[in-house]
């Protein structure tokens, strides 16, 4: 019978230092083998000597929390290599601010609905358009507008958003004659309205 050479599960620190894992390893219990990718990033960011120095400076009851924190930072750097932990923190802060804005809008809307329900019995002297609270319902913000190429016509209410790189001189499916007919029809409609007023 052929016996296979099975490697014992070693701690990542011993594997990185290329030494045999034994009972004398003081950090073997903190860096498990299933988080190898995160550990490699931590080694890349901090370096092996700084990692060992950090772990030795911490009291033994707190070492597991520090190891988990370092591995979590490695995981964040693996997920977001451009901005790292700061980018992750800023992303979470932006999500929190968006959620707080949505909560504020929901509270204002709830207060408006409660006031409207309470005032159904009493007639209001204000027109209905002034009773609606001014809510900032722009939950997307302007940062999502950068993904599209937006022209001045969009700001005037005419939908003409196009993907980047698409020609801006003619819309697809319409020829110049059809466009001129549409313009003439619009001008004709305005001249008919002017004649009715006279």
Short mmCIF file of N, CA and C in Angstrom, two decimals:
data_model
loop_
_atom_site.label_atom_id
_atom_site.label_comp_id
_atom_site.label_asym_id
_atom_site.label_seq_id
_atom_site.Cartn_x
_atom_site.Cartn_y
_atom_site.Cartn_z
N UNK A 1 0.85 -1.16 0.00
CA UNK A 1 0.00 0.00 0.00
C UNK A 1 0.90 1.23 0.00
N UNK A 2 0.55 2.16 -0.87
CA UNK A 2 1.33 3.38 -0.98
C UNK A 2 0.76 4.40 -0.01
N UNK A 3 1.62 4.92 0.82
CA UNK A 3 1.17 5.92 1.77
C UNK A 3 1.48 7.31 1.20
N UNK A 4 0.47 8.13 1.13
CA UNK A 4 0.66 9.47 0.59
C UNK A 4 1.27 10.38 1.64
N UNK A 5 2.06 11.29 1.16
CA UNK A 5 2.67 12.26 2.04
C UNK A 5 1.66 13.38 2.29
N UNK A 6 1.03 13.32 3.41
CA UNK A 6 0.03 14.32 3.75
C UNK A 6 0.68 15.41 4.58
N UNK A 7 0.49 16.63 4.11
CA UNK A 7 1.04 17.74 4.87
C UNK A 7 0.07 18.10 5.98
N UNK A 8 0.60 18.26 7.14
CA UNK A 8 -0.23 18.69 8.26
C UNK A 8 -0.66 20.13 8.03
N UNK A 9 -1.81 20.47 8.55
CA UNK A 9 -2.27 21.84 8.41
C UNK A 9 -1.37 22.71 9.27
N UNK A 10 -0.69 23.61 8.63
CA UNK A 10 0.26 24.46 9.33
C UNK A 10 -0.32 25.86 9.42
N UNK A 11 0.21 26.62 10.33
CA UNK A 11 -0.22 28.01 10.39
C UNK A 11 0.41 28.77 9.24
N UNK A 12 -0.21 29.84 8.84
CA UNK A 12 0.27 30.60 7.69
C UNK A 12 1.60 31.28 7.96
N UNK A 13 1.84 31.62 9.20
CA UNK A 13 3.10 32.28 9.54
C UNK A 13 4.27 31.32 9.37
N UNK A 14 4.10 30.07 9.83
CA UNK A 14 5.16 29.08 9.67
C UNK A 14 5.36 28.73 8.19
N UNK A 15 4.28 28.66 7.45
CA UNK A 15 4.39 28.35 6.02
C UNK A 15 5.14 29.47 5.30
N UNK A 16 4.84 30.71 5.66
CA UNK A 16 5.51 31.83 5.01
C UNK A 16 6.99 31.90 5.39
N UNK A 17 7.31 31.53 6.61
CA UNK A 17 8.70 31.55 7.06
C UNK A 17 9.44 30.27 6.66
N UNK A 18 8.73 29.33 6.02
CA UNK A 18 9.28 28.06 5.54
C UNK A 18 9.92 27.25 6.66
N UNK A 19 9.18 27.14 7.72
CA UNK A 19 9.66 26.30 8.82
C UNK A 19 8.56 25.34 9.20
N UNK A 20 8.94 24.30 9.91
CA UNK A 20 7.99 23.29 10.32
C UNK A 20 7.17 23.80 11.50
N UNK A 21 5.87 23.61 11.40
CA UNK A 21 4.98 24.06 12.47
C UNK A 21 5.03 23.05 13.61
N UNK A 22 5.30 23.55 14.79
CA UNK A 22 5.33 22.67 15.96
C UNK A 22 4.60 23.34 17.11
N UNK A 23 4.64 22.73 18.26
CA UNK A 23 3.91 23.23 19.42
C UNK A 23 4.51 24.52 19.96
N UNK A 24 5.74 24.84 19.59
CA UNK A 24 6.38 26.05 20.08
C UNK A 24 5.96 27.31 19.31
N UNK A 25 5.21 27.15 18.25
CA UNK A 25 4.79 28.30 17.44
C UNK A 25 3.80 29.13 18.26
N UNK A 26 4.17 30.39 18.52
CA UNK A 26 3.32 31.21 19.38
C UNK A 26 2.15 31.87 18.65
N UNK A 27 2.19 31.93 17.31
CA UNK A 27 1.12 32.59 16.57
C UNK A 27 0.33 31.65 15.68
N UNK A 28 0.54 30.36 15.80
CA UNK A 28 -0.12 29.39 14.93
C UNK A 28 -1.62 29.36 15.10
N UNK A 29 -2.09 29.62 16.28
CA UNK A 29 -3.53 29.55 16.53
C UNK A 29 -4.28 30.77 15.99
N UNK A 30 -3.58 31.83 15.67
CA UNK A 30 -4.25 33.07 15.26
C UNK A 30 -4.42 33.19 13.75
N UNK A 31 -3.56 32.57 12.99
CA UNK A 31 -3.62 32.67 11.53
C UNK A 31 -3.91 31.30 10.95
N UNK A 32 -5.19 31.03 10.71
CA UNK A 32 -5.58 29.71 10.21
C UNK A 32 -5.31 29.62 8.71
N UNK A 33 -5.21 28.39 8.22
CA UNK A 33 -4.82 28.15 6.83
C UNK A 33 -5.91 28.51 5.82
N UNK A 34 -7.14 28.66 6.24
CA UNK A 34 -8.21 28.95 5.29
C UNK A 34 -8.27 30.42 4.87
N UNK A 35 -7.43 31.28 5.46
CA UNK A 35 -7.41 32.70 5.09
C UNK A 35 -6.07 33.08 4.48
N UNK A 36 -5.57 32.21 3.63
CA UNK A 36 -4.25 32.40 3.05
C UNK A 36 -4.16 33.66 2.19
N UNK A 37 -5.17 33.92 1.36
CA UNK A 37 -5.12 35.09 0.47
C UNK A 37 -5.06 36.39 1.28
N UNK A 38 -5.88 36.47 2.32
CA UNK A 38 -5.87 37.66 3.16
C UNK A 38 -4.54 37.81 3.89
N UNK A 39 -3.99 36.69 4.35
CA UNK A 39 -2.71 36.72 5.06
C UNK A 39 -1.59 37.18 4.14
N UNK A 40 -1.60 36.73 2.89
CA UNK A 40 -0.56 37.15 1.96
C UNK A 40 -0.61 38.66 1.70
N UNK A 41 -1.80 39.21 1.66
CA UNK A 41 -1.93 40.66 1.47
C UNK A 41 -1.45 41.41 2.70
N UNK A 42 -1.75 40.88 3.90
CA UNK A 42 -1.26 41.51 5.13
C UNK A 42 0.26 41.50 5.15
N UNK A 43 0.86 40.38 4.75
CA UNK A 43 2.33 40.30 4.69
C UNK A 43 2.87 41.30 3.66
N UNK A 44 2.17 41.45 2.55
CA UNK A 44 2.60 42.40 1.52
C UNK A 44 2.52 43.84 2.03
N UNK A 45 1.46 44.16 2.78
CA UNK A 45 1.27 45.53 3.26
C UNK A 45 2.21 45.84 4.43
N UNK A 46 2.21 44.97 5.44
CA UNK A 46 2.97 45.24 6.66
C UNK A 46 4.40 44.74 6.61
N UNK A 47 4.58 43.60 6.02
CA UNK A 47 5.88 42.93 6.09
C UNK A 47 5.86 41.95 7.26
N UNK A 48 6.68 40.92 7.14
CA UNK A 48 6.67 39.86 8.15
C UNK A 48 7.20 40.34 9.49
N UNK A 49 8.28 41.10 9.50
CA UNK A 49 8.86 41.53 10.78
C UNK A 49 7.93 42.47 11.53
N UNK A 50 7.25 43.36 10.82
CA UNK A 50 6.31 44.27 11.48
C UNK A 50 5.11 43.50 12.02
N UNK A 51 4.64 42.51 11.27
CA UNK A 51 3.52 41.69 11.74
C UNK A 51 3.89 40.97 13.03
N UNK A 52 5.08 40.38 13.07
CA UNK A 52 5.51 39.67 14.28
C UNK A 52 5.69 40.66 15.43
N UNK A 53 6.23 41.84 15.15
CA UNK A 53 6.39 42.86 16.19
C UNK A 53 5.04 43.29 16.75
N UNK A 54 4.05 43.48 15.88
CA UNK A 54 2.71 43.86 16.34
C UNK A 54 2.12 42.76 17.22
N UNK A 55 2.24 41.52 16.78
CA UNK A 55 1.65 40.42 17.54
C UNK A 55 2.34 40.22 18.88
N UNK A 56 3.64 40.45 18.95
CA UNK A 56 4.34 40.29 20.23
C UNK A 56 4.03 41.43 21.19
N UNK A 57 3.71 42.61 20.67
CA UNK A 57 3.42 43.76 21.53
C UNK A 57 2.04 43.66 22.19
N UNK A 58 1.19 42.81 21.67
CA UNK A 58 -0.18 42.68 22.18
C UNK A 58 -0.21 41.60 23.26
N UNK A 59 -1.05 41.83 24.27
CA UNK A 59 -1.24 40.83 25.32
C UNK A 59 -1.89 39.58 24.72
N UNK A 60 -1.54 38.39 25.21
CA UNK A 60 -2.08 37.14 24.64
C UNK A 60 -3.61 37.06 24.56
N UNK A 61 -4.38 37.56 25.53
CA UNK A 61 -5.85 37.47 25.36
C UNK A 61 -6.39 38.33 24.21
N UNK A 62 -5.64 39.35 23.79
CA UNK A 62 -6.12 40.24 22.74
C UNK A 62 -5.55 39.90 21.37
N UNK A 63 -4.70 38.92 21.28
CA UNK A 63 -4.03 38.61 20.02
C UNK A 63 -4.99 38.10 18.94
N UNK A 64 -6.00 37.35 19.34
CA UNK A 64 -6.95 36.84 18.35
C UNK A 64 -7.72 37.99 17.71
N UNK A 65 -8.11 38.98 18.51
CA UNK A 65 -8.83 40.13 17.96
C UNK A 65 -7.94 40.92 17.00
N UNK A 66 -6.66 41.07 17.34
CA UNK A 66 -5.73 41.80 16.47
C UNK A 66 -5.51 41.02 15.18
N UNK A 67 -5.35 39.70 15.29
CA UNK A 67 -5.15 38.87 14.09
C UNK A 67 -6.38 38.94 13.19
N UNK A 68 -7.57 38.89 13.77
CA UNK A 68 -8.80 39.00 12.98
C UNK A 68 -8.88 40.37 12.30
N UNK A 69 -8.48 41.42 13.02
CA UNK A 69 -8.50 42.76 12.45
C UNK A 69 -7.54 42.87 11.28
N UNK A 70 -6.35 42.32 11.42
CA UNK A 70 -5.37 42.37 10.34
C UNK A 70 -5.84 41.56 9.13
N UNK A 71 -6.42 40.40 9.38
CA UNK A 71 -6.92 39.58 8.27
C UNK A 71 -8.11 40.24 7.58
N UNK A 72 -8.94 40.93 8.36
CA UNK A 72 -10.06 41.65 7.76
C UNK A 72 -9.56 42.79 6.88
N UNK A 73 -8.52 43.48 7.33
CA UNK A 73 -7.94 44.53 6.50
C UNK A 73 -7.35 43.94 5.22
N UNK A 74 -6.73 42.77 5.33
CA UNK A 74 -6.22 42.11 4.13
C UNK A 74 -7.34 41.73 3.18
N UNK A 75 -8.47 41.29 3.73
CA UNK A 75 -9.62 40.94 2.90
C UNK A 75 -10.16 42.17 2.17
N UNK A 76 -10.21 43.30 2.87
CA UNK A 76 -10.69 44.53 2.24
C UNK A 76 -9.74 44.97 1.14
N UNK A 77 -8.44 44.84 1.36
CA UNK A 77 -7.47 45.20 0.31
C UNK A 77 -7.58 44.24 -0.87
N UNK A 78 -7.93 42.97 -0.61
CA UNK A 78 -8.10 42.01 -1.70
C UNK A 78 -9.33 42.36 -2.54
N UNK A 79 -10.40 42.79 -1.88
CA UNK A 79 -11.63 43.14 -2.58
C UNK A 79 -11.49 44.46 -3.32
N UNK A 80 -10.88 45.44 -2.67
CA UNK A 80 -10.75 46.78 -3.25
C UNK A 80 -9.28 47.19 -3.26
N UNK A 81 -8.49 46.71 -4.23
CA UNK A 81 -7.05 46.96 -4.20
C UNK A 81 -6.66 48.41 -4.48
N UNK A 82 -7.53 49.19 -5.07
CA UNK A 82 -7.18 50.57 -5.39
C UNK A 82 -7.24 51.49 -4.18
N UNK A 83 -8.30 51.36 -3.39
CA UNK A 83 -8.51 52.30 -2.30
C UNK A 83 -8.36 51.67 -0.92
N UNK A 84 -8.40 50.37 -0.84
CA UNK A 84 -8.13 49.67 0.41
C UNK A 84 -9.15 49.95 1.50
N UNK A 85 -8.65 49.98 2.73
CA UNK A 85 -9.53 50.10 3.88
C UNK A 85 -10.16 51.49 3.96
N UNK A 86 -9.42 52.52 3.56
CA UNK A 86 -9.98 53.87 3.56
C UNK A 86 -11.13 53.97 2.56
N UNK A 87 -10.95 53.38 1.38
CA UNK A 87 -12.03 53.38 0.40
C UNK A 87 -13.25 52.64 0.90
N UNK A 88 -13.02 51.52 1.59
CA UNK A 88 -14.13 50.76 2.16
C UNK A 88 -14.85 51.59 3.22
N UNK A 89 -14.09 52.29 4.05
CA UNK A 89 -14.67 53.13 5.08
C UNK A 89 -15.47 54.28 4.46
N UNK A 90 -14.93 54.90 3.43
CA UNK A 90 -15.65 55.99 2.76
C UNK A 90 -16.92 55.48 2.09
N UNK A 91 -16.84 54.28 1.51
CA UNK A 91 -18.01 53.67 0.87
C UNK A 91 -19.11 53.41 1.89
N UNK A 92 -18.73 52.86 3.05
CA UNK A 92 -19.72 52.61 4.10
C UNK A 92 -20.29 53.91 4.64
N UNK A 93 -19.44 54.95 4.76
CA UNK A 93 -19.92 56.25 5.21
C UNK A 93 -20.92 56.85 4.24
N UNK A 94 -20.66 56.70 2.94
CA UNK A 94 -21.60 57.20 1.93
C UNK A 94 -22.92 56.45 1.98
N UNK A 95 -22.86 55.13 2.18
CA UNK A 95 -24.09 54.34 2.32
C UNK A 95 -24.87 54.77 3.56
N UNK A 96 -24.15 55.05 4.65
CA UNK A 96 -24.81 55.49 5.88
C UNK A 96 -25.47 56.84 5.67
N UNK A 97 -24.78 57.78 5.02
CA UNK A 97 -25.37 59.09 4.76
C UNK A 97 -26.59 58.99 3.86
N UNK A 98 -26.52 58.14 2.84
CA UNK A 98 -27.67 57.94 1.96
C UNK A 98 -28.85 57.37 2.73
N UNK A 99 -28.58 56.40 3.60
CA UNK A 99 -29.65 55.81 4.40
C UNK A 99 -30.25 56.83 5.35
N UNK A 100 -29.41 57.69 5.95
CA UNK A 100 -29.93 58.72 6.84
C UNK A 100 -30.77 59.74 6.07
N UNK A 101 -30.36 60.09 4.85
CA UNK A 101 -31.15 60.99 4.02
C UNK A 101 -32.50 60.37 3.67
N UNK A 102 -32.49 59.08 3.31
CA UNK A 102 -33.74 58.39 3.01
C UNK A 102 -34.64 58.33 4.24
N UNK A 103 -34.05 58.11 5.41
CA UNK A 103 -34.83 58.08 6.65
C UNK A 103 -35.44 59.44 6.93
N UNK A 104 -34.69 60.51 6.69
CA UNK A 104 -35.20 61.86 6.89
C UNK A 104 -36.36 62.14 5.95
N UNK A 105 -36.23 61.72 4.70
CA UNK A 105 -37.32 61.90 3.73
C UNK A 105 -38.55 61.10 4.15
N UNK A 106 -38.34 59.88 4.61
CA UNK A 106 -39.47 59.05 5.05
C UNK A 106 -40.16 59.66 6.26
N UNK A 107 -39.38 60.24 7.18
CA UNK A 107 -39.99 60.89 8.35
C UNK A 107 -40.80 62.11 7.94
N UNK A 108 -40.26 62.92 7.01
CA UNK A 108 -41.00 64.09 6.53
C UNK A 108 -42.29 63.67 5.83
N UNK A 109 -42.20 62.61 5.03
CA UNK A 109 -43.38 62.13 4.33
C UNK A 109 -44.41 61.58 5.31
N UNK A 110 -43.96 60.89 6.34
CA UNK A 110 -44.86 60.37 7.36
C UNK A 110 -45.52 61.51 8.12
N UNK A 111 -44.75 62.54 8.47
CA UNK A 111 -45.32 63.70 9.16
C UNK A 111 -46.35 64.39 8.28
N UNK A 112 -46.05 64.50 6.98
CA UNK A 112 -47.00 65.11 6.06
C UNK A 112 -48.29 64.29 5.98
N UNK A 113 -48.16 62.96 5.90
CA UNK A 113 -49.35 62.10 5.82
C UNK A 113 -50.17 62.19 7.10
N UNK A 114 -49.51 62.24 8.25
CA UNK A 114 -50.23 62.36 9.52
C UNK A 114 -50.95 63.70 9.59
N UNK A 115 -50.26 64.78 9.20
CA UNK A 115 -50.90 66.10 9.19
C UNK A 115 -52.07 66.14 8.22
N UNK A 116 -51.91 65.51 7.07
CA UNK A 116 -52.97 65.49 6.07
C UNK A 116 -54.16 64.69 6.59
N UNK A 117 -53.91 63.58 7.28
CA UNK A 117 -55.00 62.77 7.82
C UNK A 117 -55.72 63.51 8.94
N UNK A 118 -54.97 64.26 9.74
CA UNK A 118 -55.59 65.01 10.84
C UNK A 118 -56.36 66.22 10.34
N UNK A 119 -55.95 66.78 9.22
CA UNK A 119 -56.61 67.99 8.73
C UNK A 119 -57.70 67.70 7.70
N UNK A 120 -58.08 66.45 7.52
CA UNK A 120 -59.14 66.12 6.56
C UNK A 120 -60.48 66.70 7.00
N UNK A 121 -60.72 66.81 8.30
CA UNK A 121 -62.00 67.32 8.79
C UNK A 121 -62.09 68.84 8.65
N UNK A 122 -60.97 69.54 8.80
CA UNK A 122 -60.98 71.00 8.70
C UNK A 122 -60.63 71.42 7.28
N UNK A 123 -61.42 72.34 6.67
CA UNK A 123 -61.09 72.80 5.33
C UNK A 123 -59.84 73.68 5.37
N UNK A 124 -59.06 73.57 4.35
CA UNK A 124 -57.81 74.32 4.29
C UNK A 124 -57.98 75.52 3.37
N UNK A 125 -57.38 76.64 3.77
CA UNK A 125 -57.46 77.84 2.95
C UNK A 125 -56.34 77.89 1.91
N UNK A 126 -55.32 77.06 2.08
CA UNK A 126 -54.20 77.07 1.14
C UNK A 126 -54.51 76.13 -0.03
N UNK A 127 -54.03 76.48 -1.22
CA UNK A 127 -54.22 75.56 -2.35
C UNK A 127 -53.46 74.26 -2.10
N UNK A 128 -53.90 73.14 -2.70
CA UNK A 128 -53.26 71.85 -2.45
C UNK A 128 -51.79 71.81 -2.84
N UNK A 129 -51.38 72.59 -3.82
CA UNK A 129 -49.99 72.53 -4.25
C UNK A 129 -49.05 73.08 -3.19
N UNK A 130 -49.52 74.00 -2.34
CA UNK A 130 -48.64 74.55 -1.31
C UNK A 130 -48.61 73.68 -0.07
N UNK A 131 -49.50 72.71 0.05
CA UNK A 131 -49.52 71.84 1.21
C UNK A 131 -48.48 70.73 1.13
N UNK A 132 -47.98 70.45 -0.05
CA UNK A 132 -47.00 69.37 -0.21
C UNK A 132 -45.65 69.88 0.26
N UNK A 133 -45.01 69.16 1.17
CA UNK A 133 -43.70 69.62 1.66
C UNK A 133 -42.64 69.51 0.57
N UNK A 134 -41.65 70.34 0.67
CA UNK A 134 -40.54 70.34 -0.28
C UNK A 134 -39.57 69.25 0.12
N UNK A 135 -39.67 68.10 -0.52
CA UNK A 135 -38.81 66.96 -0.20
C UNK A 135 -37.72 66.83 -1.25
N UNK A 136 -36.54 66.57 -0.82
CA UNK A 136 -35.43 66.33 -1.74
C UNK A 136 -35.45 64.86 -2.11
N UNK A 137 -36.08 64.53 -3.21
CA UNK A 137 -36.23 63.14 -3.61
C UNK A 137 -35.14 62.68 -4.57
N UNK A 138 -34.09 63.45 -4.72
CA UNK A 138 -32.98 63.09 -5.59
C UNK A 138 -32.05 62.14 -4.83
N UNK A 139 -32.48 60.88 -4.70
CA UNK A 139 -31.70 59.91 -3.93
C UNK A 139 -30.47 59.45 -4.68
N UNK A 140 -30.47 59.58 -6.01
CA UNK A 140 -29.32 59.13 -6.78
C UNK A 140 -28.17 60.10 -6.68
N UNK A 141 -28.46 61.37 -6.49
CA UNK A 141 -27.40 62.37 -6.42
C UNK A 141 -26.81 62.62 -7.79
N UNK A 142 -25.82 63.45 -7.83
CA UNK A 142 -25.21 63.80 -9.11
C UNK A 142 -24.09 62.87 -9.50
N UNK A 143 -23.63 62.01 -8.58
CA UNK A 143 -22.51 61.14 -8.91
C UNK A 143 -22.88 60.09 -9.94
N UNK A 144 -24.16 59.71 -10.02
CA UNK A 144 -24.56 58.71 -11.01
C UNK A 144 -24.79 59.35 -12.38
N UNK A 145 -24.86 60.67 -12.43
CA UNK A 145 -25.04 61.35 -13.69
C UNK A 145 -23.76 61.30 -14.52
N UNK A 146 -22.62 61.05 -13.90
CA UNK A 146 -21.36 61.01 -14.62
C UNK A 146 -21.24 59.78 -15.50
N UNK A 147 -22.06 58.76 -15.25
CA UNK A 147 -21.99 57.54 -16.04
C UNK A 147 -22.57 57.74 -17.44
N UNK A 148 -23.38 58.77 -17.64
CA UNK A 148 -24.03 59.00 -18.91
C UNK A 148 -23.52 60.29 -19.52
N UNK A 149 -23.65 60.39 -20.82
CA UNK A 149 -23.31 61.63 -21.51
C UNK A 149 -24.59 62.45 -21.58
N UNK A 150 -24.66 63.56 -20.89
CA UNK A 150 -25.88 64.35 -20.80
C UNK A 150 -25.64 65.69 -21.49
N UNK A 151 -26.61 66.09 -22.31
CA UNK A 151 -26.49 67.34 -23.05
C UNK A 151 -27.46 68.37 -22.48
N UNK A 152 -27.47 69.56 -23.07
CA UNK A 152 -28.33 70.63 -22.58
C UNK A 152 -29.80 70.29 -22.74
N UNK A 153 -30.14 69.51 -23.77
CA UNK A 153 -31.54 69.16 -24.00
C UNK A 153 -32.11 68.36 -22.83
N UNK A 154 -31.26 67.58 -22.14
CA UNK A 154 -31.73 66.82 -20.99
C UNK A 154 -32.21 67.76 -19.90
N UNK A 155 -31.52 68.85 -19.74
CA UNK A 155 -31.89 69.78 -18.70
C UNK A 155 -33.19 70.50 -19.02
N UNK A 156 -33.58 70.54 -20.29
CA UNK A 156 -34.81 71.19 -20.70
C UNK A 156 -35.97 70.21 -20.75
N UNK A 157 -35.75 68.99 -20.37
CA UNK A 157 -36.82 68.01 -20.34
C UNK A 157 -36.94 67.17 -21.59
N UNK A 158 -36.09 67.37 -22.58
CA UNK A 158 -36.13 66.59 -23.81
C UNK A 158 -35.18 65.42 -23.65
N UNK A 159 -35.68 64.20 -23.69
CA UNK A 159 -34.78 63.06 -23.48
C UNK A 159 -33.89 62.83 -24.69
N UNK A 160 -32.62 63.02 -24.52
CA UNK A 160 -31.69 62.78 -25.62
C UNK A 160 -30.38 62.20 -25.10
N UNK A 161 -30.45 61.42 -24.07
CA UNK A 161 -29.25 60.81 -23.50
C UNK A 161 -28.71 59.80 -24.49
N UNK A 162 -27.42 59.81 -24.67
CA UNK A 162 -26.81 58.85 -25.58
C UNK A 162 -25.59 58.26 -24.90
N UNK A 163 -25.22 57.10 -25.35
CA UNK A 163 -24.04 56.47 -24.81
C UNK A 163 -22.81 57.16 -25.35
N UNK A 164 -21.73 57.09 -24.60
CA UNK A 164 -20.50 57.73 -25.03
C UNK A 164 -20.01 57.07 -26.31
N UNK A 165 -19.57 57.89 -27.25
CA UNK A 165 -19.06 57.38 -28.51
C UNK A 165 -20.10 57.36 -29.60
N UNK A 166 -21.37 57.53 -29.28
CA UNK A 166 -22.42 57.51 -30.29
C UNK A 166 -22.47 58.87 -30.97
N UNK A 167 -22.79 58.88 -32.23
CA UNK A 167 -22.84 60.12 -32.99
C UNK A 167 -23.95 61.01 -32.46
N UNK A 168 -23.67 62.31 -32.40
CA UNK A 168 -24.66 63.23 -31.86
C UNK A 168 -25.41 63.99 -32.95
N UNK A 169 -25.05 63.79 -34.23
CA UNK A 169 -25.64 64.62 -35.28
C UNK A 169 -26.98 64.11 -35.78
N UNK A 170 -27.32 62.86 -35.61
CA UNK A 170 -28.62 62.37 -36.09
C UNK A 170 -29.06 61.21 -35.23
N UNK A 171 -30.32 61.20 -34.87
CA UNK A 171 -30.82 60.06 -34.12
C UNK A 171 -31.11 58.93 -35.09
N UNK A 172 -30.98 57.72 -34.63
CA UNK A 172 -31.13 56.56 -35.51
C UNK A 172 -32.60 56.34 -35.83
N UNK A 173 -32.87 55.98 -37.09
CA UNK A 173 -34.23 55.66 -37.48
C UNK A 173 -35.00 56.84 -38.05
N UNK A 174 -34.53 58.06 -37.92
CA UNK A 174 -35.22 59.22 -38.48
C UNK A 174 -34.34 59.85 -39.55
N UNK A 175 -34.93 60.19 -40.64
CA UNK A 175 -34.20 60.90 -41.69
C UNK A 175 -34.45 62.39 -41.53
N UNK A 176 -33.71 63.19 -42.27
CA UNK A 176 -33.79 64.65 -42.12
C UNK A 176 -35.19 65.17 -42.47
N UNK A 177 -35.85 64.56 -43.50
CA UNK A 177 -37.19 65.03 -43.89
C UNK A 177 -38.19 64.84 -42.76
N UNK A 178 -38.12 63.70 -42.07
CA UNK A 178 -39.04 63.45 -40.96
C UNK A 178 -38.81 64.43 -39.83
N UNK A 179 -37.55 64.78 -39.60
CA UNK A 179 -37.25 65.75 -38.54
C UNK A 179 -37.83 67.12 -38.90
N UNK A 180 -37.69 67.51 -40.18
CA UNK A 180 -38.22 68.81 -40.61
C UNK A 180 -39.74 68.84 -40.50
N UNK A 181 -40.39 67.72 -40.83
CA UNK A 181 -41.85 67.65 -40.70
C UNK A 181 -42.27 67.82 -39.25
N UNK A 182 -41.50 67.19 -38.34
CA UNK A 182 -41.82 67.33 -36.92
C UNK A 182 -41.67 68.76 -36.46
N UNK A 183 -40.64 69.45 -36.94
CA UNK A 183 -40.43 70.85 -36.57
C UNK A 183 -41.54 71.72 -37.15
N UNK A 184 -41.92 71.45 -38.41
CA UNK A 184 -42.99 72.24 -39.03
C UNK A 184 -44.31 72.00 -38.32
N UNK A 185 -44.58 70.76 -37.91
CA UNK A 185 -45.82 70.48 -37.20
C UNK A 185 -45.86 71.23 -35.87
N UNK A 186 -44.74 71.29 -35.18
CA UNK A 186 -44.71 72.01 -33.92
C UNK A 186 -44.91 73.50 -34.15
N UNK A 187 -44.28 74.05 -35.19
CA UNK A 187 -44.45 75.47 -35.48
C UNK A 187 -45.87 75.76 -35.94
N UNK A 188 -46.46 74.84 -36.71
CA UNK A 188 -47.83 75.02 -37.16
C UNK A 188 -48.80 75.01 -35.99
N UNK A 189 -48.54 74.18 -35.00
CA UNK A 189 -49.42 74.11 -33.84
C UNK A 189 -49.35 75.41 -33.06
N UNK A 190 -48.18 76.02 -32.95
CA UNK A 190 -48.07 77.27 -32.21
C UNK A 190 -48.72 78.42 -32.98
N UNK A 191 -48.64 78.39 -34.33
CA UNK A 191 -49.26 79.47 -35.09
C UNK A 191 -50.78 79.36 -35.03
N UNK A 192 -51.34 78.13 -34.99
CA UNK A 192 -52.78 77.94 -34.85
C UNK A 192 -53.26 78.48 -33.51
N UNK A 193 -52.48 78.28 -32.47
CA UNK A 193 -52.85 78.78 -31.15
C UNK A 193 -52.85 80.31 -31.14
N UNK A 194 -51.90 80.91 -31.85
CA UNK A 194 -51.82 82.37 -31.91
C UNK A 194 -53.04 82.94 -32.64
N UNK A 195 -53.50 82.26 -33.71
CA UNK A 195 -54.66 82.73 -34.46
C UNK A 195 -55.92 82.63 -33.62
N UNK A 196 -56.03 81.60 -32.77
CA UNK A 196 -57.20 81.45 -31.91
C UNK A 196 -57.28 82.57 -30.89
N UNK A 197 -56.14 83.05 -30.44
CA UNK A 197 -56.13 84.12 -29.44
C UNK A 197 -56.57 85.46 -30.03
N UNK A 198 -56.35 85.67 -31.33
CA UNK A 198 -56.68 86.95 -31.97
C UNK A 198 -58.12 87.06 -32.26
#
